[in-house]
CSV table of C-alpha atoms in Angstrom, one decimal:
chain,number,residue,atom,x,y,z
A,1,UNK,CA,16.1,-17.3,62.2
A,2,UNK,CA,15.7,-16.2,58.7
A,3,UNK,CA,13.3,-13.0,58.3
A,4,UNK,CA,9.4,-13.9,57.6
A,5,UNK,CA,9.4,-12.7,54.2
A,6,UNK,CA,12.4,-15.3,53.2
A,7,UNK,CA,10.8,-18.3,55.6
A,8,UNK,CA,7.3,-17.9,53.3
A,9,UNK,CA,9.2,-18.4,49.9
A,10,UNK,CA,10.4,-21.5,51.2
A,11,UNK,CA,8.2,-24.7,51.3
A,12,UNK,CA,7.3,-26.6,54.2
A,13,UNK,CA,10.3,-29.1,54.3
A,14,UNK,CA,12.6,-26.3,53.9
A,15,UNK,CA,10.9,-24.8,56.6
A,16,UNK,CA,11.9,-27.9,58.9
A,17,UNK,CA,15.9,-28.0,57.8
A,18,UNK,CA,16.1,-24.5,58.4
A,19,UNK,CA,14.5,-25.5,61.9
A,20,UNK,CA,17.1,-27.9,62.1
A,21,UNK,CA,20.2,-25.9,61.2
A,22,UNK,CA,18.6,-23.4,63.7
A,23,UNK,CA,18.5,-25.8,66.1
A,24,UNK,CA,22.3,-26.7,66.1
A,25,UNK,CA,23.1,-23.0,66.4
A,26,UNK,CA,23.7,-23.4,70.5
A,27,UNK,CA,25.9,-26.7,70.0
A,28,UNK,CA,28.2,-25.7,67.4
A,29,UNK,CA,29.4,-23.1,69.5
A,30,UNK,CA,30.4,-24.9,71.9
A,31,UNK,CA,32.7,-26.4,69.7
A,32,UNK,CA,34.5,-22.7,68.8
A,33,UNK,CA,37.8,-23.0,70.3
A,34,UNK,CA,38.1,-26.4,69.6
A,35,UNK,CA,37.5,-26.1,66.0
A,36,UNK,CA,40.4,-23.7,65.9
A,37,UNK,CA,43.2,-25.3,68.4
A,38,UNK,CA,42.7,-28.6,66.6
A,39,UNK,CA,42.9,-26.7,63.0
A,40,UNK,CA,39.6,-29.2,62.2
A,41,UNK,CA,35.7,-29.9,62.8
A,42,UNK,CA,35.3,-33.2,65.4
A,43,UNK,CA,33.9,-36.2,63.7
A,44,UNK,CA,31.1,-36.0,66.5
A,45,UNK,CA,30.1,-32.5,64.5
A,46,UNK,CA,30.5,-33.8,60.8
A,47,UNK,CA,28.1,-36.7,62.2
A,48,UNK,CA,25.6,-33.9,63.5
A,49,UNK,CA,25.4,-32.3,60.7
A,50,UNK,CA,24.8,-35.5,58.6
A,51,UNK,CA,22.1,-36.6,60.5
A,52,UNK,CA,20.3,-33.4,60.4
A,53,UNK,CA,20.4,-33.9,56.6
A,54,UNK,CA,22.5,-30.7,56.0
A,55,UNK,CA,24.7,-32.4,53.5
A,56,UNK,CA,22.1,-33.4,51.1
A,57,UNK,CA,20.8,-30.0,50.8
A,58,UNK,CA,22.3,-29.8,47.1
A,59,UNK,CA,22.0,-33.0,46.4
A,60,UNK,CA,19.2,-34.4,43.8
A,61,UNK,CA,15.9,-36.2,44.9
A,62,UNK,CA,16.8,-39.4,42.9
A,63,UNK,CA,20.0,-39.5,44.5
A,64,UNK,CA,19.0,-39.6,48.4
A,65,UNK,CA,19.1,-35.8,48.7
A,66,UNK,CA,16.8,-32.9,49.4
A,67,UNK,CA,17.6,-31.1,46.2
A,68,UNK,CA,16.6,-27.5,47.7
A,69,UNK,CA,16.0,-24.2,45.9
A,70,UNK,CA,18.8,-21.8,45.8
A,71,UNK,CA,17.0,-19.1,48.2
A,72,UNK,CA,16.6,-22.1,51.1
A,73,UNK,CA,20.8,-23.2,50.6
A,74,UNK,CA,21.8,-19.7,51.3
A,75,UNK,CA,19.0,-19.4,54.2
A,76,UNK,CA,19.8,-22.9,56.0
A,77,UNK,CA,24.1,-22.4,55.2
A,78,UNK,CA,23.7,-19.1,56.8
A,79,UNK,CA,22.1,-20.7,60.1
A,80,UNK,CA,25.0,-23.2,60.5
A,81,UNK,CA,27.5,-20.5,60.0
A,82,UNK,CA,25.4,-18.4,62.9
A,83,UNK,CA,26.9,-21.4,65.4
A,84,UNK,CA,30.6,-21.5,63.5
A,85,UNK,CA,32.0,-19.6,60.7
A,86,UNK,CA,34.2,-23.0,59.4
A,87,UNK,CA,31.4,-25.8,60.0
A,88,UNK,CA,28.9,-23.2,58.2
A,89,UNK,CA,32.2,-23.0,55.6
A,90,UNK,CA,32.4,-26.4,55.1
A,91,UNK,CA,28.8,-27.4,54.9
A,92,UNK,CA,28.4,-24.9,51.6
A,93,UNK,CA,31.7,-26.0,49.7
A,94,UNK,CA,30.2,-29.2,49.9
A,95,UNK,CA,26.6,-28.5,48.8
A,96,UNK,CA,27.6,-25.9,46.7
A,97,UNK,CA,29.9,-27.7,44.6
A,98,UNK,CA,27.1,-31.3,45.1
A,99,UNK,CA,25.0,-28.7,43.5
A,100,UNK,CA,27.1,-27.9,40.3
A,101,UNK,CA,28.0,-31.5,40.2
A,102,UNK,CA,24.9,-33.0,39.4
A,103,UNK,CA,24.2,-30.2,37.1
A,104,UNK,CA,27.6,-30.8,34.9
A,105,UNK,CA,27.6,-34.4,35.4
A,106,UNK,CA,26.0,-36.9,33.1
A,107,UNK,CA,23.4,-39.3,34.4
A,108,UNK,CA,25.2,-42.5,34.3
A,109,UNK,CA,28.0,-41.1,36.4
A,110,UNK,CA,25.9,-39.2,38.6
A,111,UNK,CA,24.5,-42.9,38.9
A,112,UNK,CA,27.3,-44.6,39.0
A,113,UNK,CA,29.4,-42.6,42.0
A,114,UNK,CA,27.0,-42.0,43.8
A,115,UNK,CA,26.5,-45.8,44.4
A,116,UNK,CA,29.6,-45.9,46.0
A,117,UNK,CA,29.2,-44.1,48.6
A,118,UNK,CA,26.4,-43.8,51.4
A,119,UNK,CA,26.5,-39.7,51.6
A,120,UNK,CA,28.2,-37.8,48.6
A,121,UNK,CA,30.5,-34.5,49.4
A,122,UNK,CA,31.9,-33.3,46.8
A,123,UNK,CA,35.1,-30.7,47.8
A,124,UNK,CA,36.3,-28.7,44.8
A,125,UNK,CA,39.4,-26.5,43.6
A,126,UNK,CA,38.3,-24.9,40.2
A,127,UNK,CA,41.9,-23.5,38.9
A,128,UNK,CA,45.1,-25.7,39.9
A,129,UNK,CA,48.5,-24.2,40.4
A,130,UNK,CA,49.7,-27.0,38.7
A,131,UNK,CA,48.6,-29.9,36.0
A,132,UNK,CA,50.7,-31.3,33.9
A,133,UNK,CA,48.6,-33.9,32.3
A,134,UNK,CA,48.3,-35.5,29.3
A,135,UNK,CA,45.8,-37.4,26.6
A,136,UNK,CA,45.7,-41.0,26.8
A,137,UNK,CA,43.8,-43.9,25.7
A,138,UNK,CA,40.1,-43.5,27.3
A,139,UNK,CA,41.0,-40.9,29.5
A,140,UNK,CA,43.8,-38.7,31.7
A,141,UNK,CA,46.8,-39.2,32.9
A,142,UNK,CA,47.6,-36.4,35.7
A,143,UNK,CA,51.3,-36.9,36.0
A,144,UNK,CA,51.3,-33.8,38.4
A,145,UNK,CA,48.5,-31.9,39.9
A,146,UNK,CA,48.4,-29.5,42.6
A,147,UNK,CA,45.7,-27.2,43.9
A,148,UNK,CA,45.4,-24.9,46.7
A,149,UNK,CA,42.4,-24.0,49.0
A,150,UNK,CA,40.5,-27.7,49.3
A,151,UNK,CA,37.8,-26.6,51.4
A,152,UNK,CA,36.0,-29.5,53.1
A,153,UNK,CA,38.8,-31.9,51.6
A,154,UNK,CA,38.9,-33.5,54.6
A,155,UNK,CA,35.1,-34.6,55.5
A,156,UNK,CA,34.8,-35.3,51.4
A,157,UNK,CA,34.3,-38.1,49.2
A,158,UNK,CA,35.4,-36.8,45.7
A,159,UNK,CA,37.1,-34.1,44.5
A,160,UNK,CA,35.7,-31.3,41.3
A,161,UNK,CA,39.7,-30.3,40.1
A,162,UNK,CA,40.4,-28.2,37.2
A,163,UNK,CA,42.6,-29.8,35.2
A,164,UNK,CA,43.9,-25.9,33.5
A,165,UNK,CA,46.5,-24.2,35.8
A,166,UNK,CA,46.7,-20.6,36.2
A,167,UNK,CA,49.3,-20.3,33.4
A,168,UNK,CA,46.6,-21.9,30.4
A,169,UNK,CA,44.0,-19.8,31.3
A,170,UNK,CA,45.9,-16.7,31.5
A,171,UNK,CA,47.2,-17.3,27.9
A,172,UNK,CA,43.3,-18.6,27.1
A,173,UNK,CA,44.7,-21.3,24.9
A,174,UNK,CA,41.1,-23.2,24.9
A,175,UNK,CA,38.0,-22.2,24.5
A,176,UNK,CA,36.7,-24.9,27.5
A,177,UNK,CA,37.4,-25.7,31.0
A,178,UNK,CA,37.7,-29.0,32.1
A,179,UNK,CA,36.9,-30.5,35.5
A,180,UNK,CA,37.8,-34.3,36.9
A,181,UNK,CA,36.0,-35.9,39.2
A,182,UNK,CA,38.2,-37.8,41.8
A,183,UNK,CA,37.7,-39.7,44.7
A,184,UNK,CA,39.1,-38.5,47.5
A,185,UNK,CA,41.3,-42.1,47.9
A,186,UNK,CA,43.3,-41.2,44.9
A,187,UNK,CA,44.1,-37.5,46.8
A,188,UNK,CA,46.8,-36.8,49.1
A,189,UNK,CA,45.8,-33.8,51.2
A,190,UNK,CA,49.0,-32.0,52.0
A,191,UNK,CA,48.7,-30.4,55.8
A,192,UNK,CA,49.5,-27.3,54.8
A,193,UNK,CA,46.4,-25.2,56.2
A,194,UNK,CA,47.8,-22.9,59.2
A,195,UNK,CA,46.0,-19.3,58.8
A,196,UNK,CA,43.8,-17.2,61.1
A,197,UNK,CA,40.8,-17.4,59.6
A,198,UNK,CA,38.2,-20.6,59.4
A,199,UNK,CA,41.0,-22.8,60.6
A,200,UNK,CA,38.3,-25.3,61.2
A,201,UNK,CA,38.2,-25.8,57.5
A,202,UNK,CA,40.9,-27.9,56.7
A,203,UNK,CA,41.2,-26.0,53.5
A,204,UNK,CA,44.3,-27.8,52.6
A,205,UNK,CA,46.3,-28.3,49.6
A,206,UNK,CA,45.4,-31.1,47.2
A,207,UNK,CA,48.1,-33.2,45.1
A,208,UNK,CA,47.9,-35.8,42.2
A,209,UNK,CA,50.8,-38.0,40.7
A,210,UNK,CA,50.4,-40.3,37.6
A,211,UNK,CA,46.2,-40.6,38.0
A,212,UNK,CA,44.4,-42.0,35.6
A,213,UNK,CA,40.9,-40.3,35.1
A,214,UNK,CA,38.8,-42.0,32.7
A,215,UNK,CA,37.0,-39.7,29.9
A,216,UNK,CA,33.3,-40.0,31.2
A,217,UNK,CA,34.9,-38.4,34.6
A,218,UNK,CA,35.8,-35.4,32.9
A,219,UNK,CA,33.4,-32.6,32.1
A,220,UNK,CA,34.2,-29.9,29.5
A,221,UNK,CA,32.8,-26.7,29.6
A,222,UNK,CA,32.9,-24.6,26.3
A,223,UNK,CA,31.9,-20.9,26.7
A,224,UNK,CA,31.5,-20.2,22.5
A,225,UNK,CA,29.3,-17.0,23.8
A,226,UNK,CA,26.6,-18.2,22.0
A,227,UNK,CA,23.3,-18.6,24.1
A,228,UNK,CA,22.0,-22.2,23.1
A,229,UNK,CA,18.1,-22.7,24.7
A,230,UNK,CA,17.3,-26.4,24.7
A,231,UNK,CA,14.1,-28.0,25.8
A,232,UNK,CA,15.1,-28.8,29.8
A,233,UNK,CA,12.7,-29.8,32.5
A,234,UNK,CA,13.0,-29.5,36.4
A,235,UNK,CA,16.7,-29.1,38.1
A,236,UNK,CA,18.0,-29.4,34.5
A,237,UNK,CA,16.5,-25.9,33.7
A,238,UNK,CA,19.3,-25.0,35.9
A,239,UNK,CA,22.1,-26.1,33.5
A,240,UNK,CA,22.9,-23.2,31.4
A,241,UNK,CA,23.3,-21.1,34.4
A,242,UNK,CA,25.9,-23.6,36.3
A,243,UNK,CA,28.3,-20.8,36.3
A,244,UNK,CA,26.0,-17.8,37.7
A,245,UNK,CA,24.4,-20.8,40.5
A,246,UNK,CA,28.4,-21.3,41.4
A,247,UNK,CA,29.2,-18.1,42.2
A,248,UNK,CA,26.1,-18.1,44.8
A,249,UNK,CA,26.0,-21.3,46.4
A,250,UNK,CA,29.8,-21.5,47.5
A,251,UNK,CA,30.8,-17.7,48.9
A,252,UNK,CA,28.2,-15.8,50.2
A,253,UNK,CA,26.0,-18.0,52.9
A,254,UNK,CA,28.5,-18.6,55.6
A,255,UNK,CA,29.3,-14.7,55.4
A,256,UNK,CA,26.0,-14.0,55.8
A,257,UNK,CA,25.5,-15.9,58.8
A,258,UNK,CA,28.7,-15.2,60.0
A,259,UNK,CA,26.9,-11.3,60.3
A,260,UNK,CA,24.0,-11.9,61.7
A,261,UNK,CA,25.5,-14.0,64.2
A,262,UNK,CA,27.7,-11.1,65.2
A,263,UNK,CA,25.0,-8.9,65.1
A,264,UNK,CA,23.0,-11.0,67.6
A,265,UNK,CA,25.7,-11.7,69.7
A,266,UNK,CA,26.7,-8.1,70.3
A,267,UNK,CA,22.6,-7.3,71.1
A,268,UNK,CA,22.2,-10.0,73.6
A,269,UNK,CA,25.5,-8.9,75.4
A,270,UNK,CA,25.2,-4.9,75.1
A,271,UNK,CA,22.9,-4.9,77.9
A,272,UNK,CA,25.0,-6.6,80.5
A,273,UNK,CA,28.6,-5.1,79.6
A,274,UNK,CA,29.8,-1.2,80.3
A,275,UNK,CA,32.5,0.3,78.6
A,276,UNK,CA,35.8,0.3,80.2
A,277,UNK,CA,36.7,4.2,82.3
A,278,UNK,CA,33.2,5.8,81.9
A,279,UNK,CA,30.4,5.7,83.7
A,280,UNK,CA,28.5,3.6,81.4
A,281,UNK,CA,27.5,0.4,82.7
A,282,UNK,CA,25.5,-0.6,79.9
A,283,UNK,CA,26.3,-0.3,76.7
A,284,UNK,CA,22.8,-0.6,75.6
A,285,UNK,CA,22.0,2.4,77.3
A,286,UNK,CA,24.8,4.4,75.3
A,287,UNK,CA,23.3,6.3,72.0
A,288,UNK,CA,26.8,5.8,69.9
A,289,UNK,CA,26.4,2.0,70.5
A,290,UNK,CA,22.6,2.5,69.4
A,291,UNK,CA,23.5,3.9,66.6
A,292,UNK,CA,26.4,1.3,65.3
A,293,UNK,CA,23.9,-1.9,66.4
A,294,UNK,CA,21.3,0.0,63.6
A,295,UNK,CA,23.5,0.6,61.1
A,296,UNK,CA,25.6,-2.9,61.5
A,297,UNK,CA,22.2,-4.2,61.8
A,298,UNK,CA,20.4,-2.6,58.3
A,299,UNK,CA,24.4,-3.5,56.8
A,300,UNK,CA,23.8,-6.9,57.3
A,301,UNK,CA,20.1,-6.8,55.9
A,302,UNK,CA,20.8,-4.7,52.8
A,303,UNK,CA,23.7,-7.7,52.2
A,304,UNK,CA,20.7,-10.1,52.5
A,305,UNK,CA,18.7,-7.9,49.5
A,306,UNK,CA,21.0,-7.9,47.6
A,307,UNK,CA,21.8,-12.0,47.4
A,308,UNK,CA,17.5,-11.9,47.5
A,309,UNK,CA,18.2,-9.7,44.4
A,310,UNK,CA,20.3,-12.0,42.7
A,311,UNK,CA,18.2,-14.9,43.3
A,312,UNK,CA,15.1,-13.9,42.3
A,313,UNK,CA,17.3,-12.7,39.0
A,314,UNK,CA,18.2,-16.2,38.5
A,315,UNK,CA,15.0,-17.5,38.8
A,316,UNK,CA,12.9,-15.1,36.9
A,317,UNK,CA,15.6,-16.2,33.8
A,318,UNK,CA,15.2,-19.5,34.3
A,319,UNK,CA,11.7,-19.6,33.9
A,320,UNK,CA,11.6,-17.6,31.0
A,321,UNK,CA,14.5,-19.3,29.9
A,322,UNK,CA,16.3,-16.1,28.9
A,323,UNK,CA,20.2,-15.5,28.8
A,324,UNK,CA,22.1,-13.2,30.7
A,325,UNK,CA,23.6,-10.4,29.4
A,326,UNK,CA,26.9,-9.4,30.3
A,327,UNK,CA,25.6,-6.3,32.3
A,328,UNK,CA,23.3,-8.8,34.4
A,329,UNK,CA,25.9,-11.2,34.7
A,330,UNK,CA,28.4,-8.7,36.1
A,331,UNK,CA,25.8,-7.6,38.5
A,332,UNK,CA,25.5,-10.8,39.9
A,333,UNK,CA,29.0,-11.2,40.3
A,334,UNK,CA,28.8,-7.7,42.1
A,335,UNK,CA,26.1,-8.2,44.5
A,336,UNK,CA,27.5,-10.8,45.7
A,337,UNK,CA,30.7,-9.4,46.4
A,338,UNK,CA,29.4,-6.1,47.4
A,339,UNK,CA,27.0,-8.2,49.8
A,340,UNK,CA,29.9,-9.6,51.5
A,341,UNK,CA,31.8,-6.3,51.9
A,342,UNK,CA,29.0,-5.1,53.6
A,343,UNK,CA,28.6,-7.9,56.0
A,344,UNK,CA,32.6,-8.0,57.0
A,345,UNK,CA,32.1,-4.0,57.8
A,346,UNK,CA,28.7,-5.0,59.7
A,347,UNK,CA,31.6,-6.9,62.2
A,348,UNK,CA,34.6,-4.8,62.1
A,349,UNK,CA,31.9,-1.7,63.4
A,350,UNK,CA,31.2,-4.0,66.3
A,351,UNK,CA,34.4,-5.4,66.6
A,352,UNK,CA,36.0,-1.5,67.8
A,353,UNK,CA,32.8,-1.2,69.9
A,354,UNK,CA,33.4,-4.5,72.2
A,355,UNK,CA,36.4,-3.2,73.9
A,356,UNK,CA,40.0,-4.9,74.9
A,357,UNK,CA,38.7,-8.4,76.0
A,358,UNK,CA,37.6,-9.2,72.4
A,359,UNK,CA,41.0,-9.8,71.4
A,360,UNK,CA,40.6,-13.1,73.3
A,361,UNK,CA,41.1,-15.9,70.6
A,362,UNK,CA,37.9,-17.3,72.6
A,363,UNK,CA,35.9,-14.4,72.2
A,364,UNK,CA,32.9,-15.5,70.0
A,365,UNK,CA,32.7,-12.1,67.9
A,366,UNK,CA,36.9,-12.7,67.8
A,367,UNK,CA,36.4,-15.8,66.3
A,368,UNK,CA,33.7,-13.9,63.7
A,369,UNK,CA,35.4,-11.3,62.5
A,370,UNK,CA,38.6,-13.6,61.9
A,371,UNK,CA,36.7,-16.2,59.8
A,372,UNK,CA,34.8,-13.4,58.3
A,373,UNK,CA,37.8,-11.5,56.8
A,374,UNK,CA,38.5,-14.9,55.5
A,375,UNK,CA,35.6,-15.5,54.1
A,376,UNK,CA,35.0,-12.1,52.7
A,377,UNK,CA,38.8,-12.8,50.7
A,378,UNK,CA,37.4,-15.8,48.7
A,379,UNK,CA,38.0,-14.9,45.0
A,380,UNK,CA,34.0,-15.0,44.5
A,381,UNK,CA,33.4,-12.6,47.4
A,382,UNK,CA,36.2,-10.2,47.1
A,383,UNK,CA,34.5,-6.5,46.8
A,384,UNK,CA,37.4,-4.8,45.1
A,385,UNK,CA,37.1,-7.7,42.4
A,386,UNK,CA,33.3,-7.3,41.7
A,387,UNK,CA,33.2,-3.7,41.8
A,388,UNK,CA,35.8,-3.2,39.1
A,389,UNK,CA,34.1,-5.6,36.9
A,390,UNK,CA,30.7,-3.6,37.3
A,391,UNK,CA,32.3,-0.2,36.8
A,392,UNK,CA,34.3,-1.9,33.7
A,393,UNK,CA,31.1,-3.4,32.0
A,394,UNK,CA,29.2,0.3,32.6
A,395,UNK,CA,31.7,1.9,31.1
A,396,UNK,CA,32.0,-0.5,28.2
A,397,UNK,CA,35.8,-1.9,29.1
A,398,UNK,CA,35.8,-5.6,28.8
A,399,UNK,CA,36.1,-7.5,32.1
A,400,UNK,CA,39.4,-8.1,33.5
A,401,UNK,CA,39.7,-11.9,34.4
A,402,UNK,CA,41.4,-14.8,32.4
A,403,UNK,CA,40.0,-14.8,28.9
A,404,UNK,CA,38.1,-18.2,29.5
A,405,UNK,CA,36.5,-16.7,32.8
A,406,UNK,CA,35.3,-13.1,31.1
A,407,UNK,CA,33.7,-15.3,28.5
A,408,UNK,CA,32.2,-17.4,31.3
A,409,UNK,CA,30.1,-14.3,32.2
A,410,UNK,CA,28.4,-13.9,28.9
A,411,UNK,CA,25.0,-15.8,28.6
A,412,UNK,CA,23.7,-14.5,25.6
């Protein structure tokens, strides 16, 4: 369960799908090595997790869903993650990217897709590797699209794909990004995810071959770098910050929970298991294994300040309705990253301290640190990434992504 001080920024009926998500902990890892032999999360799970309402989480009031704060999606994400690292994976691609959705999207879409299906998951690939597409009357014709890394493709109803491969925003021809909305029946979803890490995400390839978008499905995003307040009420407060929310919603949770899972794991067992040709029959008992539980432990809780950090950065800019600055923006970006680098090292200290038998691919802290180091490789949670760009923007280098991306960052 999340820590007291979290659990009292969060209102009552956050309270009770936190509850929830806390609840499923026990049955969803049952479901461990399953999840990995099979490469994919049983329909009978996907179900449980519907029913408990855990899809909706990002989704708005008006549309059927819960429409959360940020701080309770990271808290309740983490909890499913706690029972399985791809289940907790999938559930915050999907909310996450629900989330940006209805931020980008206008109205009458919203309106309009969202009456076509009975529970909305969007999946989402925000850079293809390929689109070759072209301008046509009222709309898009991708001739050929493909895009790596479809997270939650499989349990989804639409698709969020970047229509720019990695070749147009390299040379930063455009000033905008642009993102189609697809349903998921006009998306072949190539089988092509075989790794070691949250195989139970299904996080597949997705292609496209002469489909038409029409132009109302298609969000631009322009980053001109110039900060432009407008008078918005409620969840559309939210919209100038899209990018920031993004970068928080769909990377860090799982990790999160991932660690503190691990970290509770390794307590509850530590007790009843010695260490192999000494005379310690309880590892509890042993003061070096003291010591790494601690400082796993306080690894894992200064990761969780950090993202608390962050959020309560957001928020304190959305009420005042203030931009970022490119030094605030980078430390986002950083803590987040820096957040998950301290949760994967919370699980590789355990992992050396749980001797041979771990390497079982049923272990439960094997099957943690894999998805972890997955995890923890994501683009937005890649420590080496974030650090650079904090260092660069303190010493006043520019950042180093694709020129549409560094100007992404700017909010002011």
């Amino acid at each position: 369960m999340a820590n007291l001080s979290t659990e009292c920024q969060l209102t009552a009926f956050e309270q009770q799908l936190l509850q929830s998500a806390t609840e499923l902990v026990p049955y969803l890892q049952k479901f461990g090595t399953m999840i990995d032999e099979e490469r994919r999360i049983p329909d009978e799970v996907i179900q449980k997790i519907s029913d408990a309402g855990l899809f909706k989480l990002g989704t708005p009031k008006e549309y059927g869903g819960h429409e959360v704060s940020i701080r309770a999606m990271v808290e309740i994400i983490s909890e499913v993650a706690k029972g399985n690292g791809s289940v907790g994976w999938v559930v915050q691609i999907i909310n996450g990217n629900n989330y940006n959705a209805s931020l980008s999207l206008a109205s009458d879409v919203l309106e309009s897709i969202y009456n076509q299906v009975e529970e909305m998951r969007f999946c989402s690939v925000l850079l293809a590797r390929k689109a070759v597409v072209k301008k046509v009357e009222g709309g898009y014709l991708v001739e050929e699209g493909f895009w790596g890394f479809g997270s939650g493709s499989e349990h989804a109803t639409h698709a969020l794909l970047s229509l720019k491969d990695a070749k147009s925003m390299q040379e930063g021809r455009a000033l905008e990004e642009m993102l189609a909305v697809v349903p998921m029946s006009e998306v072949t979803i190539v089988d092509d995810w075989y790794t070691m890490s949250l195989k139970g995400s299904a996080s597949n390839s997705l292609e496209l071959k002469n489909v038409f978008i029409p132009d109302r499905h298609v969000i631009t995003i322009t980053h001109q770098g110039d900060w432009q307040p407008a008078e918005l009420a409620g969840r559309d407060r939210y919209k100038p910050y899209s990018q920031l929310i993004l970068s928080i919603t769909t990377g860090i949770s799982a990790i999160l929970g991932l660690a503190r899972g691990a970290v509770e794991y390794f307590a509850q067992k530590a007790p009843h298991k010695g260490i192999a040709m000494t005379v310690h029959s309880s590892q509890a008992a042993v003061g070096h294994i003291q010591y790494k539980v601690g400082l796993a432990a306080m690894k894992v809780e200064s990761a969780h300040l950090h993202i608390s950090r962050t959020i309560d950065n957001l928020e304190r800019h959305v009420q005042n309705t203030a931009p970022f600055s490119l030094k605030e923006s980078a430390q986002v970006q950083t803590d987040m990253t820096y957040a998950a680098m301290l949760c994967w090292e919370a699980v590789d200290m355990l992992m050396a301290e749980s001797g041979g038998s771990v390497i079982a691919d049923s272990n439960r802290l094997s099957q943690i640190f894999r998805d972890i180091r997955g995890g923890s490789n994501h683009a937005l949670t890649t420590a080496s990434t974030g650090l650079e760009l904090y260092g660069r923007v303190l010493m006043g280098v520019p950042p180093q992504f694709f020129p549409i991306l560094a100007r992404s960052l700017v909010l002011s």
